[in-house]
Coordinates of C-alpha atoms and ligand atoms in Angstrom, one line a residue:
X1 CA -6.6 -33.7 -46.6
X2 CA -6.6 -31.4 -44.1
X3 CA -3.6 -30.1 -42.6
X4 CA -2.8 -32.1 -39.5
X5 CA 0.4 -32.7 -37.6
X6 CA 2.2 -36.5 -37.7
X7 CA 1.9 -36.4 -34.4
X8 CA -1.6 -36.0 -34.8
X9 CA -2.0 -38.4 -37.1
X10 CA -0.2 -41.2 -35.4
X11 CA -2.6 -40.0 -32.1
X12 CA -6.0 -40.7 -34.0
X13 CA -4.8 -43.8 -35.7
X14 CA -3.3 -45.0 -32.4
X15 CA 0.1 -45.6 -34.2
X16 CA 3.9 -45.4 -33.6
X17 CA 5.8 -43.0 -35.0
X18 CA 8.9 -44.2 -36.6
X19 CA 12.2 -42.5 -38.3
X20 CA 10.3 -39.4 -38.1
X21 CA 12.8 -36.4 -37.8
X22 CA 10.1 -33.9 -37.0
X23 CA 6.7 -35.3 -35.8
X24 CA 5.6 -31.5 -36.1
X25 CA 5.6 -31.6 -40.0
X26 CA 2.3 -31.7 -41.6
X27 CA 0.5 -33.6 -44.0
X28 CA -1.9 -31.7 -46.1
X29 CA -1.7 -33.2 -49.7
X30 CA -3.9 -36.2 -50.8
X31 CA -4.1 -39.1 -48.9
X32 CA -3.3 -42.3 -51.8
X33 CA -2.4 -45.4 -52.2
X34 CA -0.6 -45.4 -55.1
X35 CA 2.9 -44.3 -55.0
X36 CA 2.7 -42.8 -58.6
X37 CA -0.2 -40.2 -56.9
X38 CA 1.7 -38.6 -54.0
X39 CA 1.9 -34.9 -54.7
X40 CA 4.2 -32.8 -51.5
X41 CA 2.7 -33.5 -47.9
X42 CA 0.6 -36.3 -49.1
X43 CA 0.1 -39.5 -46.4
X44 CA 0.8 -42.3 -48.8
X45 CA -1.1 -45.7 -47.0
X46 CA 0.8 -48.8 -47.3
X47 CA -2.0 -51.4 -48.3
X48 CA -1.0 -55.2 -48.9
X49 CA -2.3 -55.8 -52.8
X50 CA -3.0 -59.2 -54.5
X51 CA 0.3 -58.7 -56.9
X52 CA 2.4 -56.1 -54.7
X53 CA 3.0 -55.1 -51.6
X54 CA 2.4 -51.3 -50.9
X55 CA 5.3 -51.3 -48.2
X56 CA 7.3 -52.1 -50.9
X57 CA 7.0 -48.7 -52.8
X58 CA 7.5 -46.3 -49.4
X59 CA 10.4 -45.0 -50.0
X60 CA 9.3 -44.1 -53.5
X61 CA 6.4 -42.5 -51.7
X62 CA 8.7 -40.1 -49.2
X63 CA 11.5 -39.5 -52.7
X64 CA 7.9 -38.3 -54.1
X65 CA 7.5 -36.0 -51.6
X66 CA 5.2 -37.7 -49.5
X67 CA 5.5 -36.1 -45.4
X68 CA 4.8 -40.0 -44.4
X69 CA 3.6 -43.4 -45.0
X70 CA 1.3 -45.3 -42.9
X71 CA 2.1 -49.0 -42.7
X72 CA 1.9 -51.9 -40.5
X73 CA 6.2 -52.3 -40.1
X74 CA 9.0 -49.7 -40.0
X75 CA 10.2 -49.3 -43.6
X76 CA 12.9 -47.2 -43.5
X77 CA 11.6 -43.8 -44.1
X78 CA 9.3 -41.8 -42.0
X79 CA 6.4 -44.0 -40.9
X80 CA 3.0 -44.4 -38.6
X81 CA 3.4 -47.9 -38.2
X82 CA -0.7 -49.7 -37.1
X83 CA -1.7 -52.9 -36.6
X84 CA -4.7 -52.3 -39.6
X85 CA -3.2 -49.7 -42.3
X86 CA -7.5 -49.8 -43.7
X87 CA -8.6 -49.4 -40.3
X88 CA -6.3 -46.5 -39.3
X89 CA -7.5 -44.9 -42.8
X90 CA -11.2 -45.4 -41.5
X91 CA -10.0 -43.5 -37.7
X92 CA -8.5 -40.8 -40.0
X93 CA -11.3 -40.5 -42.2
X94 CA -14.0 -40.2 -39.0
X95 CA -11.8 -37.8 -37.1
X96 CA -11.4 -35.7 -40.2
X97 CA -15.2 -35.1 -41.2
X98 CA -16.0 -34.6 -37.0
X99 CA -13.7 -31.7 -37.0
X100 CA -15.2 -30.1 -40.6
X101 CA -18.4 -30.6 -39.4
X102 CA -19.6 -31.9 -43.3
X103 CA -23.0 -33.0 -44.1
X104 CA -22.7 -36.7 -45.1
X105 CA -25.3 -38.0 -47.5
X106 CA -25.1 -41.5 -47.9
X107 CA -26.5 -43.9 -50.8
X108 CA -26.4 -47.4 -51.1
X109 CA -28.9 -50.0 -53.1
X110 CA -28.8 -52.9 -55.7
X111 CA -28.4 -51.2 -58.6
X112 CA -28.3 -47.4 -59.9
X113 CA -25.4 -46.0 -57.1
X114 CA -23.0 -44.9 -58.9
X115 CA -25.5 -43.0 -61.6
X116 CA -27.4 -41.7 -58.3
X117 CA -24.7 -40.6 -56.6
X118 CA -23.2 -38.7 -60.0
X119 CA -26.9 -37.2 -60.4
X120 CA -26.8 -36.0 -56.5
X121 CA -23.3 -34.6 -56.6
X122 CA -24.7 -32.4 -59.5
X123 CA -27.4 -31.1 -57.8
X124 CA -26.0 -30.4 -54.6
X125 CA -22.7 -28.4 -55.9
X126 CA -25.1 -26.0 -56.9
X127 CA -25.8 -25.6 -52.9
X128 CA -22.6 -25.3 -52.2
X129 CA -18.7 -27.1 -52.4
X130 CA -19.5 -30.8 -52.8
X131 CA -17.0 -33.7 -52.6
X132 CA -18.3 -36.9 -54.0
X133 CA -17.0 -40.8 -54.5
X134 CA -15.3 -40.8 -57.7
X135 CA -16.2 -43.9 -60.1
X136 CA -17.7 -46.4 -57.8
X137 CA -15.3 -46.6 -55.0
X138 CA -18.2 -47.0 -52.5
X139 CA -16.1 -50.1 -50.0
X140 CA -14.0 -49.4 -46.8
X141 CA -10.9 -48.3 -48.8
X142 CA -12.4 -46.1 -51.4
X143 CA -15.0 -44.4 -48.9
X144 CA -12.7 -43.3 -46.7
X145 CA -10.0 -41.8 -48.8
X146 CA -13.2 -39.9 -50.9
X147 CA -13.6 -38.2 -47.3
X148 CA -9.9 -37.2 -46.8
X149 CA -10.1 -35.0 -50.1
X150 CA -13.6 -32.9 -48.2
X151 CA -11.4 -29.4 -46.9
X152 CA -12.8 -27.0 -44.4
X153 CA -15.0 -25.4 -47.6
X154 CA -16.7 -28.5 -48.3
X155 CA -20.5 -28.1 -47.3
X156 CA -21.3 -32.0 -48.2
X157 CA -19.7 -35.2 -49.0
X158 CA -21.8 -37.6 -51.2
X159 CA -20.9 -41.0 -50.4
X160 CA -21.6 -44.5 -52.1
X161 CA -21.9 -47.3 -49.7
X162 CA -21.9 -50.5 -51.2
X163 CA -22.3 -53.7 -49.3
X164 CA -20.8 -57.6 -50.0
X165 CA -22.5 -58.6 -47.0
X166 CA -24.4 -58.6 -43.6
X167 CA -22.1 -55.4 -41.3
X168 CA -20.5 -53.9 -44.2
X169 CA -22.4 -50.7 -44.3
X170 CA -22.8 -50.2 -40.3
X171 CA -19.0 -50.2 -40.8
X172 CA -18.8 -47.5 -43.6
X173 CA -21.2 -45.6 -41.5
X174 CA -19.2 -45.6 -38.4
X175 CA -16.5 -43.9 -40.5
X176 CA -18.4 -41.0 -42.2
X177 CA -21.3 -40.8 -40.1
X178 CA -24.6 -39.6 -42.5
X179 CA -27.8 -37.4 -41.6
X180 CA -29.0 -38.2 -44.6
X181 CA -29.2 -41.8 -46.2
X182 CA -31.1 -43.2 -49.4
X183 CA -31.7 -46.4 -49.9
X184 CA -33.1 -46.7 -54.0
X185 CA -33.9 -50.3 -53.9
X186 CA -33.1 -53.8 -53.0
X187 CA -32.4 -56.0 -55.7
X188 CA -30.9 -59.7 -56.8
X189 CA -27.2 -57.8 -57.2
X190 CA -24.8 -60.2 -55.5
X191 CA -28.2 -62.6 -54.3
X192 CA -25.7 -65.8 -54.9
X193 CA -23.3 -64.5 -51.9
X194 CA -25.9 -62.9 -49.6
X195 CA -28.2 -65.7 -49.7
X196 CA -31.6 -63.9 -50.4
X197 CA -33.5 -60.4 -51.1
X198 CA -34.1 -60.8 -47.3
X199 CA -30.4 -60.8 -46.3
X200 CA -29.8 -58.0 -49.0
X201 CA -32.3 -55.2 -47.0
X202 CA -31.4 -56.3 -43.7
X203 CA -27.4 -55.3 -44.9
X204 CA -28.7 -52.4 -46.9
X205 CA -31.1 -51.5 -43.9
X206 CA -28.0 -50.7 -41.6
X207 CA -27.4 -47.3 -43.9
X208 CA -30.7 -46.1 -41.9
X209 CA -30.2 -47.5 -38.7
X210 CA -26.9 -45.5 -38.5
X211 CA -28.9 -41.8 -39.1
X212 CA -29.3 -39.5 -36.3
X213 CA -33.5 -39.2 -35.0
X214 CA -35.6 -37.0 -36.8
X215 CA -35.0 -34.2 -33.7
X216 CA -31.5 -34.1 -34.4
X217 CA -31.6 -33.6 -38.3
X218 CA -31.5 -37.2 -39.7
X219 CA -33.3 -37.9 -42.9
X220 CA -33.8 -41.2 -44.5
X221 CA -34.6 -40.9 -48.2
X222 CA -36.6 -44.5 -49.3
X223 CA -37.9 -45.9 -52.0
X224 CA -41.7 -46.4 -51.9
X225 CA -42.4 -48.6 -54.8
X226 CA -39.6 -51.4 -53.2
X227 CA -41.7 -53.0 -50.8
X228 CA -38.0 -54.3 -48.8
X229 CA -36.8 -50.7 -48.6
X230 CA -40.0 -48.7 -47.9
X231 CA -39.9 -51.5 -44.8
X232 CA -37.0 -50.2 -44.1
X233 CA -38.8 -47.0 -42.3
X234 CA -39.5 -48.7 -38.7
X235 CA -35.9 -49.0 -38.9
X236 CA -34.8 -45.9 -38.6
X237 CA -35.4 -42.5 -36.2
X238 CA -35.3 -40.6 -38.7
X239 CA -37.3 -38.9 -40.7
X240 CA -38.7 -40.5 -43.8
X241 CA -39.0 -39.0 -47.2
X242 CA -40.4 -41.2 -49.6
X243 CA -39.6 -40.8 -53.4
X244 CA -40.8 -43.0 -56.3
X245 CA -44.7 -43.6 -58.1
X246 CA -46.3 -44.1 -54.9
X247 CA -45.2 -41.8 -53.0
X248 CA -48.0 -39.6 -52.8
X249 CA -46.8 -36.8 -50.0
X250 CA -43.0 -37.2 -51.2
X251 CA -41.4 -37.0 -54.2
X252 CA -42.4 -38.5 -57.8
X253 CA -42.5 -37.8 -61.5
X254 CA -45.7 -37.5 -63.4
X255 CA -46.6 -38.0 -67.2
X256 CA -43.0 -39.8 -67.2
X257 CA -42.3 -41.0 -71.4
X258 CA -39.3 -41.8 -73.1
X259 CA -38.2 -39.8 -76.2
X260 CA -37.0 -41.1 -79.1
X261 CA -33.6 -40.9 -78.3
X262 CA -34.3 -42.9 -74.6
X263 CA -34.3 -40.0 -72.6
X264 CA -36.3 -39.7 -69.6
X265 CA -38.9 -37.0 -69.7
X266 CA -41.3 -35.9 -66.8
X267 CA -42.9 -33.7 -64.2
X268 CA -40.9 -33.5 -61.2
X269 CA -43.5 -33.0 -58.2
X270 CA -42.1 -32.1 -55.0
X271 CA -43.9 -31.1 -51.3
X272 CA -43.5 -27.5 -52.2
X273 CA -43.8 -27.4 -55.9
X274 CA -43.3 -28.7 -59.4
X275 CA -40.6 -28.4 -62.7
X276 CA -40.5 -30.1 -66.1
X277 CA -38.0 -32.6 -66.8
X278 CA -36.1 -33.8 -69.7
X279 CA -32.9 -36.1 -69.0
X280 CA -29.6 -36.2 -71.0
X281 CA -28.7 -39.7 -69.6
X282 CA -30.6 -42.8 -71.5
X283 CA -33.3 -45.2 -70.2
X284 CA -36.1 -45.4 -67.6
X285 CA -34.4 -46.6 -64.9
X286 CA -32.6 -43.1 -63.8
X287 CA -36.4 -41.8 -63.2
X288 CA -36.0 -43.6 -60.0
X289 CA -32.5 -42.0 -59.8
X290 CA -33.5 -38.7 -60.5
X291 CA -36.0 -39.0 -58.3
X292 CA -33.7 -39.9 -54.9
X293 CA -31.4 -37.1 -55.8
X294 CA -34.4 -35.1 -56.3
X295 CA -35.7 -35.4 -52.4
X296 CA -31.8 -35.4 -51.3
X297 CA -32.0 -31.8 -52.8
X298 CA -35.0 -30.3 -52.1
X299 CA -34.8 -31.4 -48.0
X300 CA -31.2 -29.8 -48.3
X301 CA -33.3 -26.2 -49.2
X302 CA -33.5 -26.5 -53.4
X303 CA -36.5 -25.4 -54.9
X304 CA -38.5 -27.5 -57.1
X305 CA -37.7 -25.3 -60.2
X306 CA -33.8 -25.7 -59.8
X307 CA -33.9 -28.8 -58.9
X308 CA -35.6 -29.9 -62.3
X309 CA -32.9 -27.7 -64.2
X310 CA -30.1 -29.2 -62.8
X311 CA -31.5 -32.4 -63.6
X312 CA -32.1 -31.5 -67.2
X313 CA -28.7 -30.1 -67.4
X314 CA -27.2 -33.3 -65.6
X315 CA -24.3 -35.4 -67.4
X316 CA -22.8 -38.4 -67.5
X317 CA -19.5 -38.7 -65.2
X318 CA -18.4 -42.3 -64.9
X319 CA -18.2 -44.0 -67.9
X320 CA -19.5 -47.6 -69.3
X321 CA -23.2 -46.4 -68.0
X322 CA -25.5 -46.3 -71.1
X323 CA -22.9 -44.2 -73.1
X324 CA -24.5 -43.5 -76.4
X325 CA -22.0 -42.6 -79.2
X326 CA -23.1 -42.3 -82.9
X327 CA -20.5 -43.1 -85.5
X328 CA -19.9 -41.4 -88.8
X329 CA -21.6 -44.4 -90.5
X330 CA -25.1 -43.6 -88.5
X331 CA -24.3 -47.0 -86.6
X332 CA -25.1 -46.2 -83.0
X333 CA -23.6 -48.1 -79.9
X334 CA -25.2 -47.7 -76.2
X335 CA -21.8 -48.9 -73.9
X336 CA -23.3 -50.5 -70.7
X337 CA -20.8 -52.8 -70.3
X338 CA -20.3 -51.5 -66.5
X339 CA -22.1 -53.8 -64.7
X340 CA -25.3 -56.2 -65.3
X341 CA -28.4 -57.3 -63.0
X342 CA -31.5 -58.6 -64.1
X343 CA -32.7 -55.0 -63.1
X344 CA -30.3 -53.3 -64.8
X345 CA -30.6 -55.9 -68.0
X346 CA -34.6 -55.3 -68.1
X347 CA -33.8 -51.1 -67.6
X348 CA -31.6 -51.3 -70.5
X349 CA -33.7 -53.4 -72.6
X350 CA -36.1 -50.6 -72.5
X351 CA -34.1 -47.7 -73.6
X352 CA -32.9 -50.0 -76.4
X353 CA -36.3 -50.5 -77.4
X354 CA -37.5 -46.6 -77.0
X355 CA -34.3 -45.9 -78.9
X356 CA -35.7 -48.8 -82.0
X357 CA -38.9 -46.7 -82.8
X358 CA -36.4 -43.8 -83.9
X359 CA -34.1 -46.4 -85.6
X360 CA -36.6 -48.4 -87.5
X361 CA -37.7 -44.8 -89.0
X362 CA -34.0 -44.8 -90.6
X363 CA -34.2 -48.3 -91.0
X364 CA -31.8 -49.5 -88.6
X365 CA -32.5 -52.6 -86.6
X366 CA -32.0 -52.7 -82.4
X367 CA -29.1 -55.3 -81.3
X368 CA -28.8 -56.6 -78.0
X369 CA -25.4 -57.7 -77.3
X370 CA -25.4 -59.4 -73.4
X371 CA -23.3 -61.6 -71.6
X372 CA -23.3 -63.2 -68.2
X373 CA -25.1 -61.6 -65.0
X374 CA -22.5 -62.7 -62.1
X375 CA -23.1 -64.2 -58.4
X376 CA -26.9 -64.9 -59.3
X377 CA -26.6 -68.3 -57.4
X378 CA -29.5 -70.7 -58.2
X379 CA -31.4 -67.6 -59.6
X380 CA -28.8 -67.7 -62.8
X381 CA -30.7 -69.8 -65.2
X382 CA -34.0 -68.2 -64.5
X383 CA -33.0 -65.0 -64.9
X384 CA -30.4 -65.4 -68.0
X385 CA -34.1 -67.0 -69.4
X386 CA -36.3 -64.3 -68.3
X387 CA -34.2 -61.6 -69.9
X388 CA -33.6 -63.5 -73.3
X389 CA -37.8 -63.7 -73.2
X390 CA -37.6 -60.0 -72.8
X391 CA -35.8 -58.9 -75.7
X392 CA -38.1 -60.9 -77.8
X393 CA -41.7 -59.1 -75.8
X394 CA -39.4 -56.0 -76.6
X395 CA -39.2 -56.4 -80.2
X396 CA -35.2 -56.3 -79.9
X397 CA -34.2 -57.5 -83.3
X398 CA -31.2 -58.8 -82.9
X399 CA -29.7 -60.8 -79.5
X400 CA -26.1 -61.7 -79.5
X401 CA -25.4 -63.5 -76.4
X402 CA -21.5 -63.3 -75.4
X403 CA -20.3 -65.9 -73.2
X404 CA -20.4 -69.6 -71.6
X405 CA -23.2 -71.1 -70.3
X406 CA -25.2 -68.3 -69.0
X407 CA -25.1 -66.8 -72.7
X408 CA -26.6 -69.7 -73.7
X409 CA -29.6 -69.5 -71.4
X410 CA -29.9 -66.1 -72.6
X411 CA -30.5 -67.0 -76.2
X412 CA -32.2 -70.5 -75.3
X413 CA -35.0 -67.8 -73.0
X414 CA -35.5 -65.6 -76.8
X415 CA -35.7 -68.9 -78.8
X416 CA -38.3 -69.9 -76.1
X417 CA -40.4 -67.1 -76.1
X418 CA -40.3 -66.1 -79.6
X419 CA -39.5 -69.3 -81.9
X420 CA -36.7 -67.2 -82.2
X421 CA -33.9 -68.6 -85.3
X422 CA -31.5 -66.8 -86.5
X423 CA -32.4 -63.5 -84.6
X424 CA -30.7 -65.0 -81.8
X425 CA -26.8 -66.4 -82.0
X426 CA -24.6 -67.3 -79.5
X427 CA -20.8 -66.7 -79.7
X428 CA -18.2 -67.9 -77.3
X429 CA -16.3 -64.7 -76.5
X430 CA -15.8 -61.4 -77.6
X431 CA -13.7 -61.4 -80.5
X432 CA -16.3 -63.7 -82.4
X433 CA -19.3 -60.7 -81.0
X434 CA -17.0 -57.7 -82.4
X435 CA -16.4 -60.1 -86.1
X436 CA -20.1 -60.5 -85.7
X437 CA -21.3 -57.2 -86.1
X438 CA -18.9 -55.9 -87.6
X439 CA -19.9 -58.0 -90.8
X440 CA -24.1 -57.6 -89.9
X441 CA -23.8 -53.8 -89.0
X442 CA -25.6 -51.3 -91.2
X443 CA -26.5 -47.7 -90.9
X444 CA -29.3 -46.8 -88.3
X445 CA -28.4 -49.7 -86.2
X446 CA -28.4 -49.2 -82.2
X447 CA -25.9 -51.6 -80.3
X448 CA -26.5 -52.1 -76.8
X449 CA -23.6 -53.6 -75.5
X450 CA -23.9 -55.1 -71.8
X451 CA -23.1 -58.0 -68.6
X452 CA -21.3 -58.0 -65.5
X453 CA -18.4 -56.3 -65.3
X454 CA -16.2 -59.6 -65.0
X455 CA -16.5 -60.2 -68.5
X456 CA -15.1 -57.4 -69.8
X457 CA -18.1 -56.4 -72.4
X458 CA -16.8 -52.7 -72.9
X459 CA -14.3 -54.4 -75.1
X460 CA -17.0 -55.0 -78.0
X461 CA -18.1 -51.6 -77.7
X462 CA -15.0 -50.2 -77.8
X463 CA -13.7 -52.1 -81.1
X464 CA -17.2 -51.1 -82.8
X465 CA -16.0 -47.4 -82.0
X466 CA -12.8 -48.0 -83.1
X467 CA -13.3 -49.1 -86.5
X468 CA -15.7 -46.7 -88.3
Ligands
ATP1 P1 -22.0 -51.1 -58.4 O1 -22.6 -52.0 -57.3 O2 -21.3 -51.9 -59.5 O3 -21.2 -50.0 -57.9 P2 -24.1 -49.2 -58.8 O4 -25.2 -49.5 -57.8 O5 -23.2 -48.1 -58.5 O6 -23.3 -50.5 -59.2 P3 -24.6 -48.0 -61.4 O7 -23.2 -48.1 -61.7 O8 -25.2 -46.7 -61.3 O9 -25.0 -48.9 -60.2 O10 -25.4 -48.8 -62.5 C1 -25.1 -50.2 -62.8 C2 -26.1 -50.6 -63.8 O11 -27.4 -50.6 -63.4 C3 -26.0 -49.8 -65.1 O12 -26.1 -50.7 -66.1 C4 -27.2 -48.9 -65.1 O13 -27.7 -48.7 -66.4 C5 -28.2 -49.7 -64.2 N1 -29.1 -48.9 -63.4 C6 -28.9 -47.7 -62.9 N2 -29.9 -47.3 -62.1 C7 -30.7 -48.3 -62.0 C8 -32.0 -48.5 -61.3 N3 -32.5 -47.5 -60.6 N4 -32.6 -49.7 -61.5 C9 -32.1 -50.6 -62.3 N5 -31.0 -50.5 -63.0 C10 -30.3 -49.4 -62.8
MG2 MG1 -21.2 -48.1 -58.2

């Protein structure tokens, strides 16, 4: 953070200073939440957990070096005591960016933030000093301690919004106020507690809303090929840039294949020029990715040429996201355990099948291991079924569904569509999925390993790795 006075702390949060000697010391260091992070000067935020109480660890915190705590009681040691200790972060976080004057480009959507945002950050550090959401702490905790770590050399922020429901982002946008926000699509992800695709883009809908009009620099970057977000364009006073297949005037990728590894290849085309393409991150789905980052860039002065460079050149940084790792044994195993959707299922299913051409070659067979899509509400057995039908239409050869109920509609959808026998089991948990393979595996198989991040699916993956 910044350097700013305790005094001028407890002023923005509207707080009361407490058992602090010298309310002219400043805090500079990180602002955290965990006692075991404070580094010297750091604020260290008191939050109430669901196992312990950050009060509890304060005067760890200050022995740690920390210049204060914020909390909601006195507790002993130096303290800005506030009614809200997530609130006052939010006041700290808004006051912080006003006075750096940093860009703010927000993102929010269904599915594909976290990869987007990791794509963005990558391009726009080329610009300039870029601070970004680390992992996918994209709520009102996570977003405004990501905007504490910006310093008076950071050109842009790159924030993940993400939204549980109707408020939520008009909220994170009051605290880091954007000029630019991309919306990439609006899809069933957490349908069961928003009660519709409807509800979802009128939530996700607030991210434009909140820009500044078109005169005063606001941009909103939407998604033309989602009907719900390209709506989302009377809602804003913006100005629009489209990105996506149909967006003729904006930004879109042309002659866009897979190779045989499941890497995304195409033409970028941009309003003011053109560059080839080839991803390092797996399956189809980060096209659409590529291609919000993409217009983020080029309206933030990139050229076309760079822009397509840095995407080529363009890693992974948070993990469980389609990470491909070959063991020595020429068994290959795609970790997606982050997170499932049916987007996200049907995205994978398709790099799993690009990457079977190049397997069946060596001989290998493709194996889908899924489990469980969460908070799906009456959508759940429709869409277990339509993604165990897919695997089959995608000549998977193998489906191991992982799980309870949901795993069996998963394989009851694949037996369905494809008479399917004994290319389709279903096991109760993980264990039984890792004894599985591990007894089935053979050299030149590819493993995609994936469902919602409740269940825990990494595990599989990571005792396939384990034992080579
Ligand atoms: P969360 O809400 O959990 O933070 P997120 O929106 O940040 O999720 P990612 O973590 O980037 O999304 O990706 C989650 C899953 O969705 C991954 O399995 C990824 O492969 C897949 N995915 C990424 N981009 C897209 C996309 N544009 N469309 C569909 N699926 C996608
Ligand atoms: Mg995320």
């Amino acid at each position: 953070m910044i350097a700013l006075s305790l005094a001028e702390i407890a002023a923005i949060v509207g707080g009361q200073q407490h058992d602090i000697p010298d309310p002219g010391r400043t805090a500079g260091g990180p602002v955290v939440i965990d006692s075991r992070e404070v580094r010297p000067g750091s604020l260290f935020a008191a939050l109430p957990g669901d196992h312990v109480d950050g009060h509890d660890y304060a005067e760890r915190a200050v022995a740690a070096g920390a210049a204060a705590v914020l909390a909601t009681r006195p507790v002993g040691v130096p303290a800005i005591v506030v009614d809200d200790v997530v609130v006052a972060l939010g006041a700290l976080a808004r006051a912080v960016v006003e006075k750096l004057g940093t860009t703010v480009v927000a993102l929010t959507g269904s599915a594909g933030k976290t990869s987007t945002k990791d794509l963005m950050a990558q391009l726009l550090r080329r610009l300039g000093p870029t601070v970004w959401t680390p992992g996918s702490l994209n709520n009102e905790i996570g977003l405004p301690l990501t905007a504490l770590s910006a310093d008076a050399g950071t050109d842009t922020l790159v924030l993940e919004m993400g939204a549980r429901g109707i408020g939520h982002i008009r909220y994170l946008t009051e605290i880091t106020p954007p000029r630019v926000g991309v919306v990439l699509n609006v899809g069933t992800a957490h349908v069961g507690e928003f009660g519709g695709r409807e509800q979802i883009a009128v939530a996700k809908g607030e991210l434009v809303e909140a820009l500044p009009a078109a005169e005063d620099g606001g941009i909103a970057v939407l998604n033309a090929d989602d009907p719900l977000v390209r709506a989302m364009s009377t809602r804003t006073k913006a100005r629009v840039v489209l990105f996506g297949e149909s967006a003729d005037a904006g930004v879109r990728a042309e002659k866009v294949r897979l190779t045989a590894t499941g890497q995304p290849s195409f033409t970028l085309h941009t309003p003011t020029g053109c560059g080839d393409v080839t991803m390092r991150l797996y399956g189809e789905h980060h096209v659409s990715n590529a291609l919000a980052a993409a217009a983020v860039a080029h309206e933030l002065g990139m050229p076309a040429h760079e822009i397509a460079s840095a995407l080529s050149d363009a890693g992974q940084l948070s993990r469980w996201r389609m990470e491909v790792t070959e063991r020595a044994d020429g068994v290959t195993i795609v970790n997606d355990a982050y997170n499932a959707n049916p987007e996200s299922m049907r995205a994978a299913l398709r790099a799993l099948a690009a990457m079977g051409e190049a397997a069946s070659a060596r001989g290998g067979r493709t194996w889908a291991v899924l489990g469980p899509m969460a908070e799906l509400g009456e959508e759940a057995l429709a869409e277990h079924d339509a993604v165990g039908r897919l695997a089959v239409r995608l000549n998977v050869s193998k489906l191991v569904a992982v799980g309870g109920r949901e795993a069996a509609w998963l394989r009851m959808g694949a037996y369905n569509e494809g008479s399917w026998g004994e290319e389709s089991v279903h096991v109760s948990d993980t264990q039984a999925a890792v004894d599985l393979l591990r007894s089935e595996l053979r050299p030149g198989d590819v493993v995609l390993v994936k469902a919602s991040r409740s269940v825990g699916l990494e595990r599989v993956a990571q005792q396939l790795l384990e034992r080579e």
